[in-house]
């Protein structure tokens, strides 16, 4: 099956609306995009920032601790 069907998934289409990355429709495009991102890591940075702000609840580096606390509270009732 063609992986292009995933572009219609709600979470993928929302992600792509942020313009956080390029979509390669061919092998040469993929190679060129990889080279572009390696040469310029800031490419599409604004889009990645929009994605992060829309999708990530906290960026304090303590997500593992928060998950552990949640599990402890709910598993040992």
PDB file of C-alpha atoms in Angstrom, residues 10-52:
ATOM      1  CA  UNK A  10      -5.976  13.970  11.140  1.00  0.00           C
ATOM      2  CA  UNK A  11      -2.881  14.154  13.348  1.00  0.00           C
ATOM      3  CA  UNK A  12      -0.529  14.113  10.350  1.00  0.00           C
ATOM      4  CA  UNK A  13      -2.460  16.782   8.441  1.00  0.00           C
ATOM      5  CA  UNK A  14      -2.502  19.013  11.531  1.00  0.00           C
ATOM      6  CA  UNK A  15       1.233  18.508  11.927  1.00  0.00           C
ATOM      7  CA  UNK A  16       1.912  19.361   8.300  1.00  0.00           C
ATOM      8  CA  UNK A  17      -0.137  22.569   8.521  1.00  0.00           C
ATOM      9  CA  UNK A  18       2.544  23.934  10.850  1.00  0.00           C
ATOM     10  CA  UNK A  19       5.039  23.627   7.963  1.00  0.00           C
ATOM     11  CA  UNK A  20       7.469  21.860  10.325  1.00  0.00           C
ATOM     12  CA  UNK A  21       9.029  19.722   7.611  1.00  0.00           C
ATOM     13  CA  UNK A  22       9.160  18.902   3.937  1.00  0.00           C
ATOM     14  CA  UNK A  23       7.390  15.943   2.331  1.00  0.00           C
ATOM     15  CA  UNK A  24       9.424  13.947  -0.138  1.00  0.00           C
ATOM     16  CA  UNK A  25       7.438  12.389  -2.951  1.00  0.00           C
ATOM     17  CA  UNK A  26      10.488  10.820  -4.594  1.00  0.00           C
ATOM     18  CA  UNK A  27      13.870   9.405  -3.610  1.00  0.00           C
ATOM     19  CA  UNK A  28      15.732  12.384  -5.123  1.00  0.00           C
ATOM     20  CA  UNK A  29      13.513  14.760  -3.118  1.00  0.00           C
ATOM     21  CA  UNK A  30      14.252  12.800   0.060  1.00  0.00           C
ATOM     22  CA  UNK A  31      17.996  12.947  -0.544  1.00  0.00           C
ATOM     23  CA  UNK A  32      17.827  16.679  -1.312  1.00  0.00           C
ATOM     24  CA  UNK A  33      15.742  17.418   1.795  1.00  0.00           C
ATOM     25  CA  UNK A  34      18.111  15.446   4.006  1.00  0.00           C
ATOM     26  CA  UNK A  35      21.081  17.354   2.561  1.00  0.00           C
ATOM     27  CA  UNK A  36      19.244  20.656   3.062  1.00  0.00           C
ATOM     28  CA  UNK A  37      18.469  19.905   6.709  1.00  0.00           C
ATOM     29  CA  UNK A  38      22.047  18.775   7.371  1.00  0.00           C
ATOM     30  CA  UNK A  39      23.435  21.932   5.758  1.00  0.00           C
ATOM     31  CA  UNK A  40      20.919  24.178   7.502  1.00  0.00           C
ATOM     32  CA  UNK A  41      19.475  22.717  10.733  1.00  0.00           C
ATOM     33  CA  UNK A  42      17.387  25.882  11.181  1.00  0.00           C
ATOM     34  CA  UNK A  43      15.399  25.070   8.049  1.00  0.00           C
ATOM     35  CA  UNK A  44      11.678  24.999   8.957  1.00  0.00           C
ATOM     36  CA  UNK A  45      12.553  25.889  12.550  1.00  0.00           C
ATOM     37  CA  UNK A  46       9.554  28.217  12.864  1.00  0.00           C
ATOM     38  CA  UNK A  47       7.256  25.388  11.825  1.00  0.00           C
ATOM     39  CA  UNK A  48       8.812  23.013  14.352  1.00  0.00           C
ATOM     40  CA  UNK A  49       8.330  25.666  17.017  1.00  0.00           C
ATOM     41  CA  UNK A  50       4.646  25.979  16.031  1.00  0.00           C
ATOM     42  CA  UNK A  51       4.295  22.193  16.192  1.00  0.00           C
ATOM     43  CA  UNK A  52       5.956  22.029  19.597  1.00  0.00           C
TER      44      UNK A  52
END
